[in-house]
Tab-separated table of C-alpha atoms in Angstrom:
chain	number	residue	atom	x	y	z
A	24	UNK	CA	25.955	-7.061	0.831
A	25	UNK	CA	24.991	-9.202	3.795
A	26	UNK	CA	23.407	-8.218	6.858
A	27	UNK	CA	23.128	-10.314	10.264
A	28	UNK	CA	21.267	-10.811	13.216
A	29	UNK	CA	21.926	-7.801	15.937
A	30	UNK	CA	22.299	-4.876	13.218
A	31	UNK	CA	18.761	-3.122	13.684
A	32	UNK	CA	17.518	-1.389	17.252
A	33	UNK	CA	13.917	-2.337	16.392
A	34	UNK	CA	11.065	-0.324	16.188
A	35	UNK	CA	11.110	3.342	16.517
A	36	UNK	CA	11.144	4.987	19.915
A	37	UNK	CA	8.409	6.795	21.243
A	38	UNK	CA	8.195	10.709	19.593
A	39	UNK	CA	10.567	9.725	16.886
A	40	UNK	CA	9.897	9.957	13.043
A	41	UNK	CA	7.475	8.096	11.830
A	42	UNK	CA	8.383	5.263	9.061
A	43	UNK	CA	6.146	6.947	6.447
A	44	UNK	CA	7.665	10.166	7.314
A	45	UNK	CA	11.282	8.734	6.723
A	46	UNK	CA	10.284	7.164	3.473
A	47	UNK	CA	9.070	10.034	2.178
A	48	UNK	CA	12.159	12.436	3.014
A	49	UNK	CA	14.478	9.891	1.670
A	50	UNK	CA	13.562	10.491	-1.418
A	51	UNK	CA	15.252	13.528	-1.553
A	52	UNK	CA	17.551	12.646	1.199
A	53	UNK	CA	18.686	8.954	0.602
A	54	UNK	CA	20.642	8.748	3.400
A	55	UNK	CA	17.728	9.769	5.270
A	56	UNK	CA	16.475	5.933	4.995
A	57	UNK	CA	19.123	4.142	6.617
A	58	UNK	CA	16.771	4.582	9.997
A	59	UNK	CA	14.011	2.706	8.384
A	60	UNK	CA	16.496	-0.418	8.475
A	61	UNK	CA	18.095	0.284	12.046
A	62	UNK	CA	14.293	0.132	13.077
A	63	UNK	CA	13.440	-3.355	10.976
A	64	UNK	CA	16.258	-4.895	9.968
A	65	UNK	CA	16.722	-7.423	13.188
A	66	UNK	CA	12.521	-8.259	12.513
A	67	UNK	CA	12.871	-9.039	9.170
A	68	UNK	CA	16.085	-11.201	9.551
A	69	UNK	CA	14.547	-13.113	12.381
A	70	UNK	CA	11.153	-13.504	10.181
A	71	UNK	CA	13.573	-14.583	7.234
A	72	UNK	CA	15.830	-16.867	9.108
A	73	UNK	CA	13.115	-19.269	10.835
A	74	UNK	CA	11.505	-19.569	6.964
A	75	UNK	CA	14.937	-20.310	4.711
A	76	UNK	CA	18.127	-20.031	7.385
A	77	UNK	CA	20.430	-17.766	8.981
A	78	UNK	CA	22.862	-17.829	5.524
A	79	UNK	CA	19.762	-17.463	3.099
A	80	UNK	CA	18.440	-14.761	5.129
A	81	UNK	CA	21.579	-12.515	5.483
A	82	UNK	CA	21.230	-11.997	1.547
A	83	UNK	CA	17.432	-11.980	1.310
A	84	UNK	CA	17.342	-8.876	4.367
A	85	UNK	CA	19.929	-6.854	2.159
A	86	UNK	CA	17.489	-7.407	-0.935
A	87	UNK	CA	14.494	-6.508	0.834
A	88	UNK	CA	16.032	-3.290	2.054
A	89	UNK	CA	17.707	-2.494	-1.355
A	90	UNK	CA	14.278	-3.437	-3.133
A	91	UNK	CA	12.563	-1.267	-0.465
A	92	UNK	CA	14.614	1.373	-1.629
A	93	UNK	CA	14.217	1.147	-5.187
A	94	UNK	CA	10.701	1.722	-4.696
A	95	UNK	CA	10.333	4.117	-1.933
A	96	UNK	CA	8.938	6.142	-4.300
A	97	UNK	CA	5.829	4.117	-4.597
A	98	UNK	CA	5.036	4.424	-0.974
A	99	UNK	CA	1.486	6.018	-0.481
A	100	UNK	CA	0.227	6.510	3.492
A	101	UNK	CA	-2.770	7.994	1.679
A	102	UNK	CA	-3.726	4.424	-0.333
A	103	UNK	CA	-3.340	2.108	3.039
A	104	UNK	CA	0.104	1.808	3.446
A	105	UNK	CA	-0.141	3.634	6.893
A	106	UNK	CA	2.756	5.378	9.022
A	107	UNK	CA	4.410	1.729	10.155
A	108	UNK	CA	6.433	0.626	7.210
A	109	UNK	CA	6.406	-3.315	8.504
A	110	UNK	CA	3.426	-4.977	6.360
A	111	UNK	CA	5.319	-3.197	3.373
A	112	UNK	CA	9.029	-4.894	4.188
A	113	UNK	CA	7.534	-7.951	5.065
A	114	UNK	CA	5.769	-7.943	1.764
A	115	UNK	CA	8.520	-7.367	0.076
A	116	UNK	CA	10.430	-10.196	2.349
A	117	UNK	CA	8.292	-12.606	1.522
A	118	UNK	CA	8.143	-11.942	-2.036
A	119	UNK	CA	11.867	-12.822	-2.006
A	120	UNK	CA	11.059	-15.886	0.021
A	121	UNK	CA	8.855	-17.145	-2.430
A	122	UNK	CA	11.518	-17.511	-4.765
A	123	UNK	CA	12.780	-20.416	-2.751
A	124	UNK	CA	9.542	-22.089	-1.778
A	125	UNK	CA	11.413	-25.073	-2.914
A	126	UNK	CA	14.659	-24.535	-0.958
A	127	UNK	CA	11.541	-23.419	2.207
A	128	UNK	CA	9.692	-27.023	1.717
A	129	UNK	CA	13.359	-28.741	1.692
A	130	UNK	CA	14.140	-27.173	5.441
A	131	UNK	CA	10.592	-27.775	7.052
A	132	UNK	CA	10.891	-31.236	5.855
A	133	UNK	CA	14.751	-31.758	7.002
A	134	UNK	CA	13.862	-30.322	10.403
A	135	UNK	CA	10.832	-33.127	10.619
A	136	UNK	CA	13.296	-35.712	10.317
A	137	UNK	CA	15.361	-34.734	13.357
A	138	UNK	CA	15.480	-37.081	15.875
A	139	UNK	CA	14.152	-36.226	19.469
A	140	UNK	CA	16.860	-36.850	21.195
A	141	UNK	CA	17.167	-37.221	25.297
A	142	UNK	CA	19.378	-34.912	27.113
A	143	UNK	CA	22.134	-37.492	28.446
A	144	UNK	CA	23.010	-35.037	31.348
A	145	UNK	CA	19.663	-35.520	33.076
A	146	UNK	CA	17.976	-38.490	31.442
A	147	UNK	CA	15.115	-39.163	34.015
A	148	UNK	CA	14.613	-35.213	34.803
A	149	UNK	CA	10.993	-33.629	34.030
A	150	UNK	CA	13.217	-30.609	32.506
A	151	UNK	CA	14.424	-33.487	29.729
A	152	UNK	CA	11.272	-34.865	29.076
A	153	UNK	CA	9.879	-31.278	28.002
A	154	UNK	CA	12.479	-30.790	25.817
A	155	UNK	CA	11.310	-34.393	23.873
A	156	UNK	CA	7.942	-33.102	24.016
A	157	UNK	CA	8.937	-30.075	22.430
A	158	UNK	CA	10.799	-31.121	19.988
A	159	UNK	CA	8.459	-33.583	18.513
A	160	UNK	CA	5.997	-31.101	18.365
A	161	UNK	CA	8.513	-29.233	16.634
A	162	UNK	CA	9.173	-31.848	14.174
A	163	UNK	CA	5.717	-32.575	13.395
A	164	UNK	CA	5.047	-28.804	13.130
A	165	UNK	CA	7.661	-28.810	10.804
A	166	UNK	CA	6.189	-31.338	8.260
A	167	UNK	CA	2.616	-29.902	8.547
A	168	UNK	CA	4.394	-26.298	7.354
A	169	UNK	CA	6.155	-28.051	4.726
A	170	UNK	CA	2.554	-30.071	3.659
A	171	UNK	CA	0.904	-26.243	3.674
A	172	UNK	CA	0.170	-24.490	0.393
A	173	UNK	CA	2.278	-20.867	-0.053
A	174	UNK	CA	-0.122	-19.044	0.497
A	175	UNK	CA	-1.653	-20.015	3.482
A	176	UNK	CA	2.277	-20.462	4.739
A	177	UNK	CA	3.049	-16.825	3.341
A	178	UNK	CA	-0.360	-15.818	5.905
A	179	UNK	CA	0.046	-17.877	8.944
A	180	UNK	CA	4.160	-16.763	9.207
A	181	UNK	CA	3.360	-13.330	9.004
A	182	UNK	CA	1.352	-13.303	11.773
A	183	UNK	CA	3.238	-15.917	13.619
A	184	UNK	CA	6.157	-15.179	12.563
A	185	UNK	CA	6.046	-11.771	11.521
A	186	UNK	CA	4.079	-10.443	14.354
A	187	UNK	CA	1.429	-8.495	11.946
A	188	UNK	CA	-2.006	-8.051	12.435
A	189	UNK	CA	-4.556	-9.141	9.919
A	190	UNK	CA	-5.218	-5.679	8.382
A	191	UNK	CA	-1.164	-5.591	8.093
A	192	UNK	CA	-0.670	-9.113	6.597
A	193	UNK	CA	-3.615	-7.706	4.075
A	194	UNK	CA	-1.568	-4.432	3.317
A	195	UNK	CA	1.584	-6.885	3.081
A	196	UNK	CA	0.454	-9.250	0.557
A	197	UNK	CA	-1.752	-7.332	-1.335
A	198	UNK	CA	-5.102	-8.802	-0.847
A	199	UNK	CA	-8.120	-8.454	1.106
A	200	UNK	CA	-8.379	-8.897	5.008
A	201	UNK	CA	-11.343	-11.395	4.260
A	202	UNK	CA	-9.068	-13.607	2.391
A	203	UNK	CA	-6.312	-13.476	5.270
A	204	UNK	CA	-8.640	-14.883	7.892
A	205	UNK	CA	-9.884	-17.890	5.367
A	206	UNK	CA	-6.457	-18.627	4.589
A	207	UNK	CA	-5.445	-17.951	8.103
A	208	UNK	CA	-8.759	-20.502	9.509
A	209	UNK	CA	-7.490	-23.173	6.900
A	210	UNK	CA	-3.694	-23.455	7.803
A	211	UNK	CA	-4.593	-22.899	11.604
A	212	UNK	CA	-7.056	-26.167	11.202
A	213	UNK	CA	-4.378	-27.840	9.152
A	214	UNK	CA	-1.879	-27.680	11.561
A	215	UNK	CA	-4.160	-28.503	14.744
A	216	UNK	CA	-4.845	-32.203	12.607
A	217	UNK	CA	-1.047	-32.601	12.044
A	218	UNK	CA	-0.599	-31.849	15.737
A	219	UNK	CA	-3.139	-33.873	17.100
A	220	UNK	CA	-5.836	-31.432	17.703
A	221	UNK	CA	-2.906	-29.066	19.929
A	222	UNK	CA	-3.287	-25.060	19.497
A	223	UNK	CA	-0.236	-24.475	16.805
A	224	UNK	CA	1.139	-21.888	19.293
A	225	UNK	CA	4.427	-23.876	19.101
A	226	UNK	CA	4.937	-22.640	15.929
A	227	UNK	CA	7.438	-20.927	17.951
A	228	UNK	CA	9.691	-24.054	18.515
A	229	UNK	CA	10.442	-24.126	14.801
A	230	UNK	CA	13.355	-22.276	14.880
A	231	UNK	CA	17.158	-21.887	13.827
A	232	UNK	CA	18.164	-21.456	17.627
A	233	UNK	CA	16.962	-25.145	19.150
């Protein structure tokens, strides 16, 4: 089973079910949880895709959503897990990402060795120059993510990346907020050395779709 970029609508529309509520009647009504992944799907793909690659993340979205099943019945609103089911797929999605931290490290560190190249079509244009700009940012970005340890990656994606909140990343990876804003202080620092003292809010150039 592979899945691709376009096959979820997003989050759920205003007055619909909520994600805990759909969990919970799919587990007598399985086919009840297919709207938990026309909700996420597309979020978790893109979140999977700018860590391993479009190919690596078709597979890993099906296996988040399969594993997500599996273990529906394990899903407590009561304990913390709250009525959004994102900081529980995204755990689970980056569970399955760390079993190819290697393969991760491998692509950050490829995509710092890409040359900046000049758009021939408008060599002397200020439109050209940004795009240089950007993209060595990008590949420096790049090398400073591949330089990170997991676990302050696994924090500073989800929120970048992932578009969680603190108390979500916390619920996602299973430990407590406290520790998600050291982690989050010490990769944010990190990468503002490796970018010469520059806010990492081009974290967003590292991307599949440059």
């Amino acid at each position: 089973m592979t899945v691709g970029p376009g096959v979820g609508t997003g989050t759920a529309r205003a007055g619909a079910e909520s994600d805990a509520s759909v969990i919970v009647r799919s587990r007598d009504e399985p086919e009840a949880f297919a709207a938990l992944f026309d909700r996420h799907a597309d979020a978790v793909h893109r979140y999977a895709a700018r860590r391993l690659g479009g190919e690596v993340a078709d597979d890993l979205v099906a296996e988040t959503f399969t594993t997500a099943f599996q273990q529906r019945h394990r899903y407590d609103p009561a304990r913390g897990a709250g009525t959004d089911a994102r900081p529980w797929l995204f755990g689970i999605a980056t569970n399955l990402v760390g079993r190819h931290r290697r393969a991760e490290a491998r692509r950050f560190k490829a995509m710092a060795r890409v040359p900046a190249l000049v758009d021939h079509d408008e060599p002397l244009a200020d439109r050209a120059a940004d795009r240089v700009a950007a993209r060595s940012v990008r590949r420096e970005l790049a090398a400073a993510l591949a330089a990170l340890p997991a676990r302050h990656r696994d924090v500073l994606l989800l929120v970048a990346w992932g578009d969680l909140g603190y108390e979500e990343t916390a619920r996602a990876l299973g430990i407590p907020v406290g520790t998600v804003r050291s982690r989050l202080h010490r990769a944010r620092g990190k990468l503002r050395e490796a970018l010469g003292g520059s806010h990492p809010t081009a974290l967003r150039e590292v991307s599949d779709h440059e």
